Amino acid sequence: MTAPIAPFPAARPRRLRATPALRAMVRQARLAPSDFILPMFVQDGHDSESVIPSMPEVTRKSVDRIAAAAREAWALGIPAVCIFPYTPLSARTADCAMAWDDDNIANRAIRAVKDAVPEMAVMTDIALDPYNIDGHDGFVRDGRIVNDETVEALVKMALAQARAGADILGPSDMMDGRVGAIRKALESEGFRDVAILSYSAKYASAFYGPFRDAVGASAALKGDKNTYQMDPGNSDEALRLVARDLAEGADMVMVKPGMPYLDICRRVKDAFGVPTFAYQVSGEYAMLKAAAANGWLDGDKVMMESLLAFRRAGCDGILTYFACDAARILGA
Ligand code: PBG
């Protein structure tokens, strides 16, 4: 509902834009460091990190450095991190068994963060793509992604993450029935308080390219993910998927990518009123960084404006590679 506006000159909307104080008084959307979840990439090794060329200033870190980076993020007011493992092509298998190994690097990183900063929330990613020889989120049989077998594997993966101490599980695989299966397993194994932030409305997007480089999936991936991720032309389907995931036991939902799908964020928030997150994905990050590096855009300003847009669109929080940089600006 929009209030009727008086005719000019009774109404002069510029009155409330005249000074920083007036603008601050009437501003509706704001950002705080507590809005951010920091995604981090973990790799093997000790006291080392490596660059990801398509994601300037983001690095893959060894477990000890992940713990140190989480401590820094916590000090900036960021409440949560999300852990993604890197697996080289040579270590990938068709059975993806490493995905539910209690001692895989992702699970070691979860433990390391919980040891270093017990108060910080640790989120995970549930999907087979960091381990799969085929680079897909599910098992591939005769060129098809098989749903139900994949869900069984995802449940094992989820339980290993819960045992490692994860606070929030993030199924990003887009298989049908996975949230319900994971919730049931968590209940029966005594993990009643582990939350699920479901990647409910996850689109088959070309904006994930740099992420696939970061986790080592680009070299492995055959074909596309169009048979399980959402078609970018759809929006009603996003509402159905959110409703389905909530009914199956999700505590929070996500829209992904972020900036090109702000209309979906708004529709989800308005329709359900549940904690709603957006993932400002790797390609969105790369795009803004590249323009800033060329001097075509003011990097800090477009970063803050892009993040504020998520709050205006109704999101409660944002997964963003800018989390620390933005928190530093907000804290200054
Ligand atoms: C894996 C996953 C992806 C992202 C998060 N989890 C990639 C994909 O679905 O191919 C993308 C995140 C980003 O681009 O920053 N299931």
PDB file of N, CA, C and O and ligand atoms in Angstrom, residues 41 55 84 125-130 137 172-173 199 202 207-212 221 225 229 256 279-283 321, ligand 1:
ATOM      1  N   PHE A  41      36.474 -21.322   1.078  1.00  0.00           N
ATOM      2  CA  PHE A  41      36.928 -22.521   0.364  1.00  0.00           C
ATOM      3  C   PHE A  41      38.106 -23.134   1.110  1.00  0.00           C
ATOM      4  O   PHE A  41      39.088 -22.450   1.401  1.00  0.00           O
ATOM      5  N   MET A  55      38.165 -15.263  -9.009  1.00  0.00           N
ATOM      6  CA  MET A  55      37.591 -14.629  -7.819  1.00  0.00           C
ATOM      7  C   MET A  55      38.668 -13.816  -7.100  1.00  0.00           C
ATOM      8  O   MET A  55      39.196 -14.241  -6.069  1.00  0.00           O
ATOM      9  N   PHE A  84      33.133 -24.707   1.941  1.00  0.00           N
ATOM     10  CA  PHE A  84      33.114 -25.455   0.676  1.00  0.00           C
ATOM     11  C   PHE A  84      34.495 -26.066   0.445  1.00  0.00           C
ATOM     12  O   PHE A  84      35.494 -25.348   0.471  1.00  0.00           O
ATOM     13  N   ASP A 125      27.585 -27.117   2.928  1.00  0.00           N
ATOM     14  CA  ASP A 125      26.926 -27.300   1.634  1.00  0.00           C
ATOM     15  C   ASP A 125      26.724 -28.796   1.449  1.00  0.00           C
ATOM     16  O   ASP A 125      27.642 -29.580   1.675  1.00  0.00           O
ATOM     17  N   ILE A 126      25.505 -29.178   1.092  1.00  0.00           N
ATOM     18  CA  ILE A 126      25.231 -30.591   0.828  1.00  0.00           C
ATOM     19  C   ILE A 126      24.930 -30.764  -0.651  1.00  0.00           C
ATOM     20  O   ILE A 126      23.911 -30.283  -1.156  1.00  0.00           O
ATOM     21  N   ALA A 127      25.870 -31.403  -1.335  1.00  0.00           N
ATOM     22  CA  ALA A 127      25.758 -31.712  -2.769  1.00  0.00           C
ATOM     23  C   ALA A 127      27.013 -32.504  -3.091  1.00  0.00           C
ATOM     24  O   ALA A 127      28.029 -32.375  -2.391  1.00  0.00           O
ATOM     25  N   LEU A 128      26.967 -33.315  -4.137  1.00  0.00           N
ATOM     26  CA  LEU A 128      28.108 -34.187  -4.412  1.00  0.00           C
ATOM     27  C   LEU A 128      29.163 -33.542  -5.313  1.00  0.00           C
ATOM     28  O   LEU A 128      30.224 -34.111  -5.520  1.00  0.00           O
ATOM     29  N   ASP A 129      28.879 -32.352  -5.835  1.00  0.00           N
ATOM     30  CA  ASP A 129      29.777 -31.788  -6.859  1.00  0.00           C
ATOM     31  C   ASP A 129      31.228 -31.557  -6.450  1.00  0.00           C
ATOM     32  O   ASP A 129      32.101 -31.637  -7.295  1.00  0.00           O
ATOM     33  N   PRO A 130      31.538 -31.318  -5.171  1.00  0.00           N
ATOM     34  CA  PRO A 130      32.969 -31.166  -4.876  1.00  0.00           C
ATOM     35  C   PRO A 130      33.731 -32.501  -4.896  1.00  0.00           C
ATOM     36  O   PRO A 130      34.953 -32.498  -4.832  1.00  0.00           O
ATOM     37  N   ASP A 137      25.981 -32.536  -9.020  1.00  0.00           N
ATOM     38  CA  ASP A 137      25.531 -32.547  -7.622  1.00  0.00           C
ATOM     39  C   ASP A 137      24.953 -33.898  -7.218  1.00  0.00           C
ATOM     40  O   ASP A 137      24.739 -34.177  -6.044  1.00  0.00           O
ATOM     41  N   SER A 172      22.221 -27.985  -1.369  1.00  0.00           N
ATOM     42  CA  SER A 172      22.286 -27.125  -2.560  1.00  0.00           C
ATOM     43  C   SER A 172      22.138 -27.943  -3.833  1.00  0.00           C
ATOM     44  O   SER A 172      22.365 -27.446  -4.924  1.00  0.00           O
ATOM     45  N   ASP A 173      21.752 -29.184  -3.669  1.00  0.00           N
ATOM     46  CA  ASP A 173      21.801 -30.169  -4.753  1.00  0.00           C
ATOM     47  C   ASP A 173      20.574 -30.173  -5.666  1.00  0.00           C
ATOM     48  O   ASP A 173      20.623 -30.676  -6.776  1.00  0.00           O
ATOM     49  N   TYR A 199      18.692 -24.493  -0.051  1.00  0.00           N
ATOM     50  CA  TYR A 199      18.814 -23.777  -1.315  1.00  0.00           C
ATOM     51  C   TYR A 199      17.539 -24.127  -2.086  1.00  0.00           C
ATOM     52  O   TYR A 199      17.547 -24.954  -2.995  1.00  0.00           O
ATOM     53  N   LYS A 202      16.985 -22.526  -6.379  1.00  0.00           N
ATOM     54  CA  LYS A 202      18.318 -22.437  -6.967  1.00  0.00           C
ATOM     55  C   LYS A 202      18.214 -22.627  -8.470  1.00  0.00           C
ATOM     56  O   LYS A 202      17.743 -23.657  -8.948  1.00  0.00           O
ATOM     57  N   PHE A 207      26.121 -17.869 -13.624  1.00  0.00           N
ATOM     58  CA  PHE A 207      26.876 -17.067 -12.655  1.00  0.00           C
ATOM     59  C   PHE A 207      27.675 -17.927 -11.653  1.00  0.00           C
ATOM     60  O   PHE A 207      28.335 -17.387 -10.792  1.00  0.00           O
ATOM     61  N   TYR A 208      27.561 -19.251 -11.734  1.00  0.00           N
ATOM     62  CA  TYR A 208      28.314 -20.114 -10.811  1.00  0.00           C
ATOM     63  C   TYR A 208      29.716 -20.468 -11.316  1.00  0.00           C
ATOM     64  O   TYR A 208      30.449 -21.187 -10.629  1.00  0.00           O
ATOM     65  N   GLY A 209      30.069 -19.989 -12.510  1.00  0.00           N
ATOM     66  CA  GLY A 209      31.338 -20.392 -13.129  1.00  0.00           C
ATOM     67  C   GLY A 209      32.560 -20.284 -12.215  1.00  0.00           C
ATOM     68  O   GLY A 209      33.280 -21.273 -12.017  1.00  0.00           O
ATOM     69  N   PRO A 210      32.816 -19.122 -11.618  1.00  0.00           N
ATOM     70  CA  PRO A 210      34.020 -18.992 -10.779  1.00  0.00           C
ATOM     71  C   PRO A 210      34.012 -19.934  -9.567  1.00  0.00           C
ATOM     72  O   PRO A 210      35.058 -20.457  -9.181  1.00  0.00           O
ATOM     73  N   PHE A 211      32.834 -20.194  -8.999  1.00  0.00           N
ATOM     74  CA  PHE A 211      32.731 -21.145  -7.883  1.00  0.00           C
ATOM     75  C   PHE A 211      33.198 -22.532  -8.325  1.00  0.00           C
ATOM     76  O   PHE A 211      33.898 -23.231  -7.596  1.00  0.00           O
ATOM     77  N   ARG A 212      32.787 -22.922  -9.520  1.00  0.00           N
ATOM     78  CA  ARG A 212      33.177 -24.258 -10.000  1.00  0.00           C
ATOM     79  C   ARG A 212      34.683 -24.338 -10.172  1.00  0.00           C
ATOM     80  O   ARG A 212      35.276 -25.392  -9.948  1.00  0.00           O
ATOM     81  N   LEU A 221      33.125 -31.210 -14.747  1.00  0.00           N
ATOM     82  CA  LEU A 221      31.706 -31.128 -15.127  1.00  0.00           C
ATOM     83  C   LEU A 221      31.439 -31.436 -16.600  1.00  0.00           C
ATOM     84  O   LEU A 221      31.992 -30.817 -17.487  1.00  0.00           O
ATOM     85  N   LYS A 225      23.465 -28.407 -15.651  1.00  0.00           N
ATOM     86  CA  LYS A 225      22.680 -28.848 -14.493  1.00  0.00           C
ATOM     87  C   LYS A 225      21.186 -28.576 -14.688  1.00  0.00           C
ATOM     88  O   LYS A 225      20.430 -28.466 -13.731  1.00  0.00           O
ATOM     89  N   GLN A 229      18.548 -28.075 -11.578  1.00  0.00           N
ATOM     90  CA  GLN A 229      18.415 -26.691 -11.115  1.00  0.00           C
ATOM     91  C   GLN A 229      17.285 -26.006 -11.895  1.00  0.00           C
ATOM     92  O   GLN A 229      16.938 -26.419 -12.999  1.00  0.00           O
ATOM     93  N   LYS A 256      18.914 -18.228  -5.104  1.00  0.00           N
ATOM     94  CA  LYS A 256      20.272 -18.223  -5.639  1.00  0.00           C
ATOM     95  C   LYS A 256      20.240 -18.356  -7.144  1.00  0.00           C
ATOM     96  O   LYS A 256      19.526 -19.225  -7.644  1.00  0.00           O
ATOM     97  N   TYR A 279      21.926 -15.774  -2.048  1.00  0.00           N
ATOM     98  CA  TYR A 279      23.347 -16.039  -2.267  1.00  0.00           C
ATOM     99  C   TYR A 279      23.809 -15.144  -3.405  1.00  0.00           C
ATOM    100  O   TYR A 279      23.402 -15.321  -4.543  1.00  0.00           O
ATOM    101  N   GLN A 280      24.621 -14.152  -3.048  1.00  0.00           N
ATOM    102  CA  GLN A 280      25.252 -13.325  -4.081  1.00  0.00           C
ATOM    103  C   GLN A 280      26.445 -14.156  -4.558  1.00  0.00           C
ATOM    104  O   GLN A 280      27.476 -14.217  -3.889  1.00  0.00           O
ATOM    105  N   VAL A 281      26.274 -14.824  -5.695  1.00  0.00           N
ATOM    106  CA  VAL A 281      27.192 -15.901  -6.060  1.00  0.00           C
ATOM    107  C   VAL A 281      28.500 -15.403  -6.673  1.00  0.00           C
ATOM    108  O   VAL A 281      28.678 -14.200  -6.930  1.00  0.00           O
ATOM    109  N   SER A 282      29.365 -16.370  -6.933  1.00  0.00           N
ATOM    110  CA  SER A 282      30.724 -16.091  -7.404  1.00  0.00           C
ATOM    111  C   SER A 282      30.754 -15.204  -8.648  1.00  0.00           C
ATOM    112  O   SER A 282      31.594 -14.306  -8.740  1.00  0.00           O
ATOM    113  N   GLY A 283      29.852 -15.440  -9.592  1.00  0.00           N
ATOM    114  CA  GLY A 283      29.862 -14.651 -10.821  1.00  0.00           C
ATOM    115  C   GLY A 283      29.441 -13.206 -10.584  1.00  0.00           C
ATOM    116  O   GLY A 283      29.903 -12.293 -11.276  1.00  0.00           O
ATOM    117  N   TYR A 321      30.744 -13.138  -0.784  1.00  0.00           N
ATOM    118  CA  TYR A 321      32.209 -13.127  -0.688  1.00  0.00           C
ATOM    119  C   TYR A 321      32.707 -11.752  -0.252  1.00  0.00           C
ATOM    120  O   TYR A 321      33.879 -11.588   0.054  1.00  0.00           O
TER     121      TYR A 321
HETATM  122  C1  PBG B   1      27.098 -26.728  -5.483  1.00  0.00           C
HETATM  123  C2  PBG B   1      27.050 -25.254  -5.320  1.00  0.00           C
HETATM  124  C3  PBG B   1      27.266 -24.303  -6.321  1.00  0.00           C
HETATM  125  C4  PBG B   1      27.278 -23.076  -5.668  1.00  0.00           C
HETATM  126  C5  PBG B   1      27.044 -23.303  -4.309  1.00  0.00           C
HETATM  127  N1  PBG B   1      26.883 -24.655  -4.114  1.00  0.00           N
HETATM  128  C6  PBG B   1      27.560 -24.441  -7.765  1.00  0.00           C
HETATM  129  C7  PBG B   1      26.651 -25.149  -8.653  1.00  0.00           C
HETATM  130  O1  PBG B   1      25.499 -25.438  -8.336  1.00  0.00           O
HETATM  131  O2  PBG B   1      27.124 -25.476  -9.749  1.00  0.00           O
HETATM  132  C8  PBG B   1      27.545 -21.767  -6.335  1.00  0.00           C
HETATM  133  C9  PBG B   1      28.029 -20.661  -5.460  1.00  0.00           C
HETATM  134  C10 PBG B   1      28.673 -19.537  -6.192  1.00  0.00           C
HETATM  135  O3  PBG B   1      28.668 -19.473  -7.445  1.00  0.00           O
HETATM  136  O4  PBG B   1      29.228 -18.671  -5.513  1.00  0.00           O
HETATM  137  N2  PBG B   1      25.966 -27.419  -5.496  1.00  0.00           N
END
